[in-house]
Short mmCIF file of N, CA and C in Angstrom, two decimals:
data_model
loop_
_atom_site.label_atom_id
_atom_site.label_comp_id
_atom_site.label_asym_id
_atom_site.label_seq_id
_atom_site.Cartn_x
_atom_site.Cartn_y
_atom_site.Cartn_z
N UNK A 5 6.78 -1.81 39.34
CA UNK A 5 7.43 -1.03 38.30
C UNK A 5 6.38 -0.15 37.61
N UNK A 6 6.70 1.12 37.45
CA UNK A 6 5.79 2.04 36.79
C UNK A 6 5.87 1.85 35.28
N UNK A 7 4.75 2.08 34.61
CA UNK A 7 4.70 1.99 33.15
C UNK A 7 5.37 3.22 32.53
N UNK A 8 5.21 4.35 33.15
CA UNK A 8 5.78 5.57 32.58
C UNK A 8 7.11 5.92 33.25
N UNK A 9 8.03 6.45 32.43
CA UNK A 9 9.34 6.82 32.96
C UNK A 9 9.60 8.32 32.83
N UNK A 10 8.86 8.98 31.95
CA UNK A 10 8.99 10.42 31.66
C UNK A 10 10.27 10.73 30.88
N UNK A 11 11.08 9.72 30.57
CA UNK A 11 12.33 9.99 29.84
C UNK A 11 12.09 10.27 28.36
N UNK A 12 10.89 10.00 27.87
CA UNK A 12 10.58 10.25 26.47
C UNK A 12 9.75 11.48 26.24
N UNK A 13 9.57 12.29 27.26
CA UNK A 13 8.69 13.45 27.16
C UNK A 13 9.21 14.53 26.22
N UNK A 14 10.45 14.47 25.84
CA UNK A 14 11.03 15.48 24.95
C UNK A 14 11.27 14.92 23.54
N UNK A 15 10.64 13.77 23.23
CA UNK A 15 10.73 13.24 21.88
C UNK A 15 11.90 12.33 21.61
N UNK A 16 12.53 11.85 22.66
CA UNK A 16 13.63 10.89 22.51
C UNK A 16 13.29 9.63 23.28
N UNK A 17 13.94 8.54 22.91
CA UNK A 17 13.78 7.28 23.62
C UNK A 17 15.11 6.54 23.60
N UNK A 18 15.18 5.47 24.35
CA UNK A 18 16.40 4.67 24.40
C UNK A 18 16.24 3.40 23.60
N UNK A 19 17.27 3.07 22.85
CA UNK A 19 17.35 1.78 22.19
C UNK A 19 17.88 0.77 23.19
N UNK A 20 17.91 -0.49 22.79
CA UNK A 20 18.59 -1.50 23.59
C UNK A 20 20.04 -1.05 23.73
N UNK A 21 20.58 -1.07 24.91
CA UNK A 21 21.93 -0.57 25.16
C UNK A 21 21.96 0.88 25.60
N UNK A 22 20.78 1.46 25.79
CA UNK A 22 20.61 2.82 26.32
C UNK A 22 21.09 3.93 25.40
N UNK A 23 21.23 3.65 24.13
CA UNK A 23 21.57 4.70 23.15
C UNK A 23 20.31 5.54 22.95
N UNK A 24 20.40 6.86 23.12
CA UNK A 24 19.26 7.76 22.98
C UNK A 24 19.11 8.18 21.52
N UNK A 25 17.86 8.13 21.03
CA UNK A 25 17.56 8.54 19.65
C UNK A 25 16.22 9.26 19.62
N UNK A 26 16.01 9.98 18.53
CA UNK A 26 14.73 10.65 18.30
C UNK A 26 13.64 9.62 18.08
N UNK A 27 12.45 9.92 18.58
CA UNK A 27 11.31 9.04 18.34
C UNK A 27 10.88 9.06 16.88
N UNK A 28 11.43 9.99 16.10
CA UNK A 28 11.13 10.06 14.67
C UNK A 28 12.20 9.38 13.83
N UNK A 29 13.13 8.68 14.46
CA UNK A 29 14.22 8.05 13.70
C UNK A 29 13.70 6.88 12.86
N UNK A 30 14.41 6.57 11.80
CA UNK A 30 14.03 5.48 10.93
C UNK A 30 14.04 4.14 11.69
N UNK A 31 14.95 3.98 12.62
CA UNK A 31 15.01 2.74 13.40
C UNK A 31 13.71 2.56 14.21
N UNK A 32 13.23 3.64 14.82
CA UNK A 32 11.98 3.54 15.57
C UNK A 32 10.80 3.29 14.65
N UNK A 33 10.83 3.88 13.48
CA UNK A 33 9.77 3.63 12.50
C UNK A 33 9.72 2.14 12.16
N UNK A 34 10.90 1.52 12.06
CA UNK A 34 10.97 0.09 11.75
C UNK A 34 10.36 -0.75 12.86
N UNK A 35 10.88 -0.62 14.07
CA UNK A 35 10.38 -1.53 15.09
C UNK A 35 9.01 -1.10 15.59
N UNK A 36 8.64 0.15 15.40
CA UNK A 36 7.28 0.57 15.71
C UNK A 36 6.27 -0.08 14.77
N UNK A 37 6.63 -0.20 13.50
CA UNK A 37 5.74 -0.86 12.54
C UNK A 37 5.67 -2.35 12.80
N UNK A 38 6.78 -2.95 13.23
CA UNK A 38 6.77 -4.36 13.61
C UNK A 38 5.87 -4.56 14.83
N UNK A 39 5.93 -3.64 15.78
CA UNK A 39 5.06 -3.70 16.95
C UNK A 39 3.59 -3.55 16.54
N UNK A 40 3.32 -2.63 15.62
CA UNK A 40 1.96 -2.46 15.10
C UNK A 40 1.47 -3.76 14.45
N UNK A 41 2.33 -4.38 13.65
CA UNK A 41 1.98 -5.64 13.02
C UNK A 41 1.67 -6.70 14.07
N UNK A 42 2.47 -6.76 15.12
CA UNK A 42 2.25 -7.74 16.18
C UNK A 42 0.86 -7.54 16.82
N UNK A 43 0.47 -6.31 17.00
CA UNK A 43 -0.86 -6.03 17.56
C UNK A 43 -1.96 -6.48 16.60
N UNK A 44 -1.76 -6.23 15.31
CA UNK A 44 -2.73 -6.68 14.31
C UNK A 44 -2.83 -8.21 14.30
N UNK A 45 -1.70 -8.88 14.44
CA UNK A 45 -1.72 -10.35 14.48
C UNK A 45 -2.52 -10.83 15.68
N UNK A 46 -2.37 -10.14 16.81
CA UNK A 46 -3.17 -10.49 17.99
C UNK A 46 -4.66 -10.41 17.70
N UNK A 47 -5.07 -9.40 16.95
CA UNK A 47 -6.48 -9.28 16.58
C UNK A 47 -6.86 -10.34 15.56
N UNK A 48 -5.98 -10.62 14.61
CA UNK A 48 -6.25 -11.65 13.60
C UNK A 48 -6.54 -13.00 14.27
N UNK A 49 -5.81 -13.31 15.31
CA UNK A 49 -6.03 -14.59 16.02
C UNK A 49 -7.47 -14.71 16.48
N UNK A 50 -8.09 -13.60 16.86
CA UNK A 50 -9.47 -13.66 17.35
C UNK A 50 -10.46 -14.01 16.25
N UNK A 51 -10.05 -13.89 14.99
CA UNK A 51 -10.90 -14.23 13.86
C UNK A 51 -10.65 -15.65 13.35
N UNK A 52 -9.75 -16.38 13.98
CA UNK A 52 -9.41 -17.74 13.54
C UNK A 52 -10.14 -18.77 14.38
N UNK A 53 -10.59 -19.83 13.71
CA UNK A 53 -11.22 -20.95 14.42
C UNK A 53 -10.32 -22.17 14.46
N UNK A 54 -9.38 -22.25 13.55
CA UNK A 54 -8.48 -23.40 13.44
C UNK A 54 -7.36 -23.24 14.47
N UNK A 55 -7.28 -24.20 15.40
CA UNK A 55 -6.28 -24.09 16.48
C UNK A 55 -4.86 -24.10 15.92
N UNK A 56 -4.63 -24.80 14.82
CA UNK A 56 -3.28 -24.82 14.23
C UNK A 56 -2.91 -23.43 13.72
N UNK A 57 -3.87 -22.74 13.10
CA UNK A 57 -3.61 -21.36 12.64
C UNK A 57 -3.33 -20.45 13.83
N UNK A 58 -4.11 -20.61 14.89
CA UNK A 58 -3.92 -19.77 16.08
C UNK A 58 -2.55 -20.01 16.71
N UNK A 59 -2.13 -21.27 16.77
CA UNK A 59 -0.81 -21.58 17.33
C UNK A 59 0.31 -21.02 16.47
N UNK A 60 0.15 -21.15 15.14
CA UNK A 60 1.20 -20.62 14.26
C UNK A 60 1.27 -19.10 14.37
N UNK A 61 0.13 -18.45 14.44
CA UNK A 61 0.12 -16.99 14.60
C UNK A 61 0.74 -16.57 15.92
N UNK A 62 0.56 -17.35 16.97
CA UNK A 62 1.23 -17.06 18.25
C UNK A 62 2.74 -17.15 18.08
N UNK A 63 3.20 -18.13 17.29
CA UNK A 63 4.64 -18.22 16.99
C UNK A 63 5.10 -17.01 16.17
N UNK A 64 4.26 -16.57 15.25
CA UNK A 64 4.58 -15.37 14.46
C UNK A 64 4.77 -14.19 15.41
N UNK A 65 3.88 -14.05 16.38
CA UNK A 65 4.02 -12.95 17.34
C UNK A 65 5.34 -13.04 18.09
N UNK A 66 5.71 -14.23 18.49
CA UNK A 66 6.99 -14.41 19.18
C UNK A 66 8.15 -14.00 18.27
N UNK A 67 8.09 -14.41 17.02
CA UNK A 67 9.14 -14.03 16.06
C UNK A 67 9.19 -12.52 15.85
N UNK A 68 8.02 -11.89 15.87
CA UNK A 68 7.99 -10.43 15.69
C UNK A 68 8.64 -9.72 16.88
N UNK A 69 8.53 -10.30 18.08
CA UNK A 69 9.26 -9.73 19.23
C UNK A 69 10.76 -9.83 19.01
N UNK A 70 11.21 -10.93 18.43
CA UNK A 70 12.63 -11.09 18.12
C UNK A 70 13.07 -10.03 17.11
N UNK A 71 12.28 -9.88 16.04
CA UNK A 71 12.60 -8.87 15.02
C UNK A 71 12.62 -7.48 15.64
N UNK A 72 11.61 -7.17 16.45
CA UNK A 72 11.56 -5.86 17.10
C UNK A 72 12.76 -5.62 18.00
N UNK A 73 13.14 -6.63 18.77
CA UNK A 73 14.33 -6.50 19.63
C UNK A 73 15.59 -6.28 18.82
N UNK A 74 15.69 -6.98 17.69
CA UNK A 74 16.85 -6.80 16.82
C UNK A 74 16.89 -5.37 16.30
N UNK A 75 15.75 -4.90 15.79
CA UNK A 75 15.71 -3.55 15.20
C UNK A 75 15.85 -2.46 16.25
N UNK A 76 15.53 -2.75 17.51
CA UNK A 76 15.67 -1.77 18.59
C UNK A 76 17.10 -1.69 19.11
N UNK A 77 18.00 -2.42 18.45
CA UNK A 77 19.41 -2.42 18.84
C UNK A 77 20.23 -1.84 17.69
N UNK A 78 20.94 -0.76 17.96
CA UNK A 78 21.87 -0.23 16.96
C UNK A 78 23.14 -1.06 17.07
N UNK A 79 23.27 -2.05 16.20
CA UNK A 79 24.38 -3.00 16.33
C UNK A 79 25.74 -2.40 16.00
N UNK A 80 25.77 -1.14 15.59
CA UNK A 80 27.07 -0.48 15.44
C UNK A 80 27.58 0.03 16.79
N UNK A 81 26.65 0.07 17.79
CA UNK A 81 27.03 0.58 19.11
C UNK A 81 26.79 -0.42 20.25
N UNK A 82 25.92 -1.40 20.00
CA UNK A 82 25.54 -2.36 21.03
C UNK A 82 25.46 -3.74 20.41
N UNK A 83 25.97 -4.73 21.13
CA UNK A 83 25.92 -6.10 20.63
C UNK A 83 24.48 -6.62 20.67
N UNK A 84 24.10 -7.34 19.62
CA UNK A 84 22.77 -7.94 19.55
C UNK A 84 22.67 -9.04 20.61
N UNK A 85 21.61 -9.01 21.39
CA UNK A 85 21.39 -10.03 22.40
C UNK A 85 21.03 -11.36 21.74
N UNK A 86 21.42 -12.44 22.35
CA UNK A 86 21.19 -13.77 21.79
C UNK A 86 19.73 -14.01 21.43
N UNK A 87 18.81 -13.57 22.26
CA UNK A 87 17.39 -13.78 22.02
C UNK A 87 16.81 -12.93 20.91
N UNK A 88 17.58 -12.01 20.38
CA UNK A 88 17.10 -11.11 19.32
C UNK A 88 17.72 -11.44 17.97
N UNK A 89 18.06 -12.69 17.76
CA UNK A 89 18.66 -13.12 16.49
C UNK A 89 17.62 -13.88 15.68
N UNK A 90 17.41 -13.43 14.45
CA UNK A 90 16.49 -14.11 13.54
C UNK A 90 17.27 -15.23 12.87
N UNK A 91 16.74 -16.45 12.96
CA UNK A 91 17.45 -17.62 12.45
C UNK A 91 16.84 -18.11 11.14
N UNK A 92 17.63 -18.90 10.42
CA UNK A 92 17.12 -19.54 9.20
C UNK A 92 15.98 -20.48 9.52
N UNK A 93 16.02 -21.12 10.68
CA UNK A 93 14.94 -22.03 11.08
C UNK A 93 13.61 -21.29 11.19
N UNK A 94 13.63 -20.07 11.68
CA UNK A 94 12.40 -19.27 11.78
C UNK A 94 11.82 -19.03 10.39
N UNK A 95 12.67 -18.74 9.44
CA UNK A 95 12.24 -18.50 8.06
C UNK A 95 11.73 -19.80 7.44
N UNK A 96 12.47 -20.88 7.67
CA UNK A 96 12.06 -22.19 7.14
C UNK A 96 10.68 -22.61 7.65
N UNK A 97 10.39 -22.33 8.92
CA UNK A 97 9.09 -22.67 9.49
C UNK A 97 7.96 -21.94 8.75
N UNK A 98 8.19 -20.69 8.44
CA UNK A 98 7.18 -19.92 7.71
C UNK A 98 7.01 -20.50 6.30
N UNK A 99 8.11 -20.82 5.66
CA UNK A 99 8.03 -21.40 4.31
C UNK A 99 7.28 -22.73 4.32
N UNK A 100 7.53 -23.56 5.32
CA UNK A 100 6.82 -24.84 5.42
C UNK A 100 5.32 -24.61 5.62
N UNK A 101 4.97 -23.61 6.42
CA UNK A 101 3.55 -23.32 6.65
C UNK A 101 2.90 -22.80 5.38
N UNK A 102 3.60 -21.94 4.66
CA UNK A 102 3.07 -21.45 3.37
C UNK A 102 2.83 -22.62 2.43
N UNK A 103 3.82 -23.49 2.31
CA UNK A 103 3.71 -24.65 1.42
C UNK A 103 2.54 -25.54 1.83
N UNK A 104 2.38 -25.76 3.13
CA UNK A 104 1.26 -26.57 3.63
C UNK A 104 -0.08 -25.94 3.27
N UNK A 105 -0.22 -24.66 3.54
CA UNK A 105 -1.49 -23.98 3.27
C UNK A 105 -1.81 -24.02 1.77
N UNK A 106 -0.79 -23.85 0.94
CA UNK A 106 -1.04 -23.84 -0.51
C UNK A 106 -1.59 -25.17 -1.00
N UNK A 107 -1.27 -26.28 -0.31
CA UNK A 107 -1.82 -27.57 -0.73
C UNK A 107 -3.34 -27.63 -0.49
N UNK A 108 -3.85 -26.73 0.35
CA UNK A 108 -5.27 -26.72 0.69
C UNK A 108 -6.08 -25.77 -0.18
N UNK A 109 -5.40 -25.02 -1.06
CA UNK A 109 -6.05 -23.95 -1.81
C UNK A 109 -6.12 -24.24 -3.30
N UNK A 110 -7.17 -23.71 -3.93
CA UNK A 110 -7.20 -23.79 -5.39
C UNK A 110 -6.12 -22.87 -5.96
N UNK A 111 -5.69 -23.14 -7.20
CA UNK A 111 -4.67 -22.25 -7.80
C UNK A 111 -5.17 -20.81 -7.87
N UNK A 112 -4.26 -19.89 -7.78
CA UNK A 112 -4.59 -18.47 -7.85
C UNK A 112 -4.68 -18.01 -9.29
N UNK A 113 -5.65 -17.17 -9.55
CA UNK A 113 -5.81 -16.58 -10.88
C UNK A 113 -5.70 -15.08 -10.74
N UNK A 114 -4.80 -14.47 -11.45
CA UNK A 114 -4.65 -13.02 -11.45
C UNK A 114 -4.48 -12.48 -10.03
N UNK A 115 -5.11 -11.35 -9.75
CA UNK A 115 -4.96 -10.70 -8.45
C UNK A 115 -6.19 -10.94 -7.59
N UNK A 116 -5.97 -11.28 -6.34
CA UNK A 116 -7.05 -11.48 -5.38
C UNK A 116 -7.37 -10.14 -4.74
N UNK A 117 -8.65 -9.79 -4.73
CA UNK A 117 -9.09 -8.56 -4.08
C UNK A 117 -9.12 -8.81 -2.58
N UNK A 118 -8.44 -7.99 -1.78
CA UNK A 118 -8.46 -8.19 -0.33
C UNK A 118 -9.89 -8.14 0.21
N UNK A 119 -10.23 -9.09 1.04
CA UNK A 119 -11.55 -9.11 1.64
C UNK A 119 -12.07 -10.51 1.80
N UNK A 120 -13.38 -10.61 1.81
CA UNK A 120 -14.03 -11.90 2.02
C UNK A 120 -14.51 -12.00 3.45
N UNK A 121 -14.13 -13.07 4.13
CA UNK A 121 -14.49 -13.22 5.54
C UNK A 121 -13.74 -12.18 6.37
N UNK A 122 -14.21 -11.96 7.59
CA UNK A 122 -13.52 -10.98 8.45
C UNK A 122 -12.07 -11.38 8.71
N UNK A 123 -11.85 -12.67 8.96
CA UNK A 123 -10.48 -13.13 9.19
C UNK A 123 -9.60 -12.92 7.99
N UNK A 124 -10.11 -13.24 6.80
CA UNK A 124 -9.33 -13.06 5.58
C UNK A 124 -9.02 -11.59 5.34
N UNK A 125 -10.03 -10.75 5.53
CA UNK A 125 -9.81 -9.31 5.35
C UNK A 125 -8.74 -8.82 6.32
N UNK A 126 -8.78 -9.33 7.55
CA UNK A 126 -7.79 -8.87 8.53
C UNK A 126 -6.41 -9.45 8.24
N UNK A 127 -6.34 -10.64 7.69
CA UNK A 127 -5.04 -11.19 7.27
C UNK A 127 -4.43 -10.31 6.19
N UNK A 128 -5.27 -9.75 5.32
CA UNK A 128 -4.76 -8.82 4.29
C UNK A 128 -4.25 -7.53 4.93
N UNK A 129 -4.91 -7.07 5.99
CA UNK A 129 -4.39 -5.89 6.71
C UNK A 129 -3.01 -6.23 7.26
N UNK A 130 -2.86 -7.41 7.85
CA UNK A 130 -1.55 -7.83 8.37
C UNK A 130 -0.52 -7.87 7.25
N UNK A 131 -0.92 -8.38 6.09
CA UNK A 131 -0.01 -8.46 4.95
C UNK A 131 0.49 -7.08 4.55
N UNK A 132 -0.41 -6.10 4.50
CA UNK A 132 0.01 -4.77 4.05
C UNK A 132 0.84 -4.05 5.10
N UNK A 133 0.53 -4.25 6.38
CA UNK A 133 1.36 -3.65 7.44
C UNK A 133 2.75 -4.31 7.41
N UNK A 134 2.77 -5.61 7.16
CA UNK A 134 4.04 -6.34 7.06
C UNK A 134 4.88 -5.79 5.91
N UNK A 135 4.25 -5.51 4.77
CA UNK A 135 4.97 -4.93 3.63
C UNK A 135 5.53 -3.55 3.99
N UNK A 136 4.77 -2.77 4.76
CA UNK A 136 5.27 -1.46 5.19
C UNK A 136 6.47 -1.62 6.10
N UNK A 137 6.41 -2.61 7.00
CA UNK A 137 7.56 -2.88 7.87
C UNK A 137 8.78 -3.22 7.02
N UNK A 138 8.57 -4.02 6.00
CA UNK A 138 9.67 -4.40 5.11
C UNK A 138 10.26 -3.17 4.42
N UNK A 139 9.40 -2.29 3.91
CA UNK A 139 9.89 -1.06 3.26
C UNK A 139 10.68 -0.21 4.25
N UNK A 140 10.20 -0.13 5.50
CA UNK A 140 10.91 0.66 6.51
C UNK A 140 12.28 0.07 6.82
N UNK A 141 12.38 -1.25 6.85
CA UNK A 141 13.68 -1.89 7.10
C UNK A 141 14.62 -1.61 5.95
N UNK A 142 14.11 -1.66 4.72
CA UNK A 142 14.95 -1.34 3.55
C UNK A 142 15.45 0.10 3.65
N UNK A 143 14.57 1.03 4.06
CA UNK A 143 15.00 2.43 4.24
C UNK A 143 16.10 2.53 5.30
N UNK A 144 15.96 1.78 6.38
CA UNK A 144 16.97 1.79 7.44
C UNK A 144 18.32 1.33 6.87
N UNK A 145 18.29 0.30 6.07
CA UNK A 145 19.52 -0.20 5.43
C UNK A 145 20.08 0.86 4.49
N UNK A 146 19.20 1.49 3.72
CA UNK A 146 19.64 2.54 2.79
C UNK A 146 20.22 3.75 3.53
N UNK A 147 19.82 3.94 4.79
CA UNK A 147 20.39 5.01 5.62
C UNK A 147 21.72 4.60 6.26
N UNK A 148 22.20 3.40 5.93
CA UNK A 148 23.51 2.98 6.38
C UNK A 148 23.54 1.99 7.53
N UNK A 149 22.40 1.59 8.04
CA UNK A 149 22.38 0.63 9.14
C UNK A 149 22.69 -0.77 8.61
N UNK A 150 23.39 -1.51 9.43
CA UNK A 150 23.68 -2.91 9.09
C UNK A 150 22.56 -3.76 9.67
N UNK A 151 21.84 -4.47 8.78
CA UNK A 151 20.74 -5.33 9.22
C UNK A 151 20.98 -6.72 8.65
N UNK A 152 20.92 -7.71 9.51
CA UNK A 152 21.12 -9.09 9.10
C UNK A 152 20.10 -9.46 8.02
N UNK A 153 20.56 -10.17 6.99
CA UNK A 153 19.70 -10.57 5.87
C UNK A 153 18.49 -11.37 6.33
N UNK A 154 18.63 -12.14 7.40
CA UNK A 154 17.52 -12.96 7.88
C UNK A 154 16.34 -12.12 8.36
N UNK A 155 16.60 -10.93 8.85
CA UNK A 155 15.52 -10.07 9.34
C UNK A 155 14.61 -9.69 8.18
N UNK A 156 15.22 -9.22 7.11
CA UNK A 156 14.43 -8.82 5.94
C UNK A 156 13.75 -10.03 5.31
N UNK A 157 14.44 -11.15 5.24
CA UNK A 157 13.86 -12.36 4.65
C UNK A 157 12.64 -12.82 5.46
N UNK A 158 12.74 -12.80 6.79
CA UNK A 158 11.61 -13.24 7.62
C UNK A 158 10.40 -12.34 7.39
N UNK A 159 10.60 -11.05 7.36
CA UNK A 159 9.48 -10.13 7.18
C UNK A 159 8.88 -10.31 5.78
N UNK A 160 9.72 -10.52 4.79
CA UNK A 160 9.24 -10.76 3.43
C UNK A 160 8.40 -12.04 3.38
N UNK A 161 8.87 -13.10 4.00
CA UNK A 161 8.15 -14.37 4.03
C UNK A 161 6.83 -14.23 4.75
N UNK A 162 6.81 -13.44 5.83
CA UNK A 162 5.58 -13.27 6.60
C UNK A 162 4.47 -12.65 5.75
N UNK A 163 4.82 -11.69 4.91
CA UNK A 163 3.77 -11.09 4.08
C UNK A 163 3.18 -12.13 3.13
N UNK A 164 4.02 -13.02 2.61
CA UNK A 164 3.51 -14.11 1.77
C UNK A 164 2.61 -15.04 2.58
N UNK A 165 3.01 -15.31 3.80
CA UNK A 165 2.20 -16.16 4.68
C UNK A 165 0.82 -15.54 4.91
N UNK A 166 0.76 -14.24 5.21
CA UNK A 166 -0.53 -13.60 5.45
C UNK A 166 -1.42 -13.67 4.21
N UNK A 167 -0.81 -13.61 3.02
CA UNK A 167 -1.59 -13.73 1.79
C UNK A 167 -2.25 -15.10 1.68
N UNK A 168 -1.46 -16.16 1.86
CA UNK A 168 -2.04 -17.50 1.74
C UNK A 168 -2.99 -17.80 2.90
N UNK A 169 -2.70 -17.26 4.08
CA UNK A 169 -3.62 -17.44 5.21
C UNK A 169 -4.96 -16.78 4.90
N UNK A 170 -4.94 -15.59 4.31
CA UNK A 170 -6.19 -14.92 3.94
C UNK A 170 -7.01 -15.80 3.01
N UNK A 171 -6.35 -16.38 2.03
CA UNK A 171 -7.05 -17.27 1.10
C UNK A 171 -7.63 -18.47 1.83
N UNK A 172 -6.85 -19.05 2.75
CA UNK A 172 -7.30 -20.21 3.51
C UNK A 172 -8.50 -19.86 4.39
N UNK A 173 -8.45 -18.69 5.02
CA UNK A 173 -9.55 -18.30 5.89
C UNK A 173 -10.85 -18.12 5.09
N UNK A 174 -10.74 -17.66 3.86
CA UNK A 174 -11.93 -17.59 3.02
C UNK A 174 -12.45 -18.98 2.70
N UNK A 175 -11.55 -19.90 2.37
CA UNK A 175 -11.96 -21.28 2.10
C UNK A 175 -12.60 -21.88 3.34
N UNK A 176 -11.95 -21.71 4.49
CA UNK A 176 -12.48 -22.26 5.75
C UNK A 176 -13.88 -21.75 6.06
N UNK A 177 -14.14 -20.50 5.66
CA UNK A 177 -15.44 -19.88 5.97
C UNK A 177 -16.42 -19.96 4.81
N UNK A 178 -16.06 -20.68 3.77
CA UNK A 178 -16.96 -20.85 2.62
C UNK A 178 -17.22 -19.58 1.85
N UNK A 179 -16.26 -18.66 1.88
CA UNK A 179 -16.42 -17.39 1.18
C UNK A 179 -15.58 -17.43 -0.10
N UNK A 180 -16.23 -17.15 -1.21
CA UNK A 180 -15.51 -17.14 -2.49
C UNK A 180 -14.68 -15.87 -2.59
N UNK A 181 -13.41 -16.05 -2.92
CA UNK A 181 -12.58 -14.86 -3.04
C UNK A 181 -12.88 -14.15 -4.35
N UNK A 182 -12.71 -12.84 -4.32
CA UNK A 182 -12.95 -12.03 -5.50
C UNK A 182 -11.64 -11.87 -6.27
N UNK A 183 -11.75 -12.02 -7.56
CA UNK A 183 -10.58 -11.84 -8.43
C UNK A 183 -10.72 -10.48 -9.11
N UNK A 184 -9.66 -9.71 -9.10
CA UNK A 184 -9.68 -8.38 -9.70
C UNK A 184 -9.80 -8.50 -11.20
N UNK A 185 -10.69 -7.70 -11.74
CA UNK A 185 -10.85 -7.61 -13.19
C UNK A 185 -10.80 -6.13 -13.55
N UNK A 186 -10.08 -5.83 -14.59
CA UNK A 186 -10.03 -4.45 -15.04
C UNK A 186 -11.43 -4.03 -15.51
N UNK A 187 -11.69 -2.76 -15.41
CA UNK A 187 -13.00 -2.24 -15.81
C UNK A 187 -13.32 -2.63 -17.25
N UNK A 188 -12.31 -2.62 -18.12
CA UNK A 188 -12.54 -2.95 -19.53
C UNK A 188 -12.95 -4.41 -19.72
N UNK A 189 -12.67 -5.27 -18.74
CA UNK A 189 -13.04 -6.68 -18.83
C UNK A 189 -14.45 -6.92 -18.33
N UNK A 190 -15.05 -5.93 -17.71
CA UNK A 190 -16.40 -6.09 -17.18
C UNK A 190 -16.39 -6.78 -15.84
N UNK A 191 -17.56 -6.99 -15.32
CA UNK A 191 -17.69 -7.64 -14.02
C UNK A 191 -18.13 -9.03 -14.25
#
């Protein structure tokens, strides 16, 4: 099978169900950002030493494929495939992982400055790309698309997960996180 099809050479592509749309459509912006996030997660895994974190991130990648498949389907024209359904269990798993990680962390004070260890810094990149994906999904909904509530909830939960993972990676690497202080408060 060839990688290239030449069917997108004029700025259009096919959604699941062969519906043709502009490559600049809001739907493509949504699942393109989810795909970008998935690639960032793949890189984040390379900065992790904890096998449990690596396994959970691999599950996150799998979930992001589900989200991408869901968003690549215009459900007003094509039925959502069974494998592209975001479930409450997927969201619950993320919440359980967040709760677990928080038991390992000191309480948060004010705002954490993104950075620290390379893994933590990259988890923050994942968090911000995830937030952009969430904003894009909200825009898609505002443009009239019907999107299952679980899709938005999962993406929202993932950004929280990346935040606590960043904090954990700093702890794991013995790096003190920086707390934001306003200029008037001094350094």
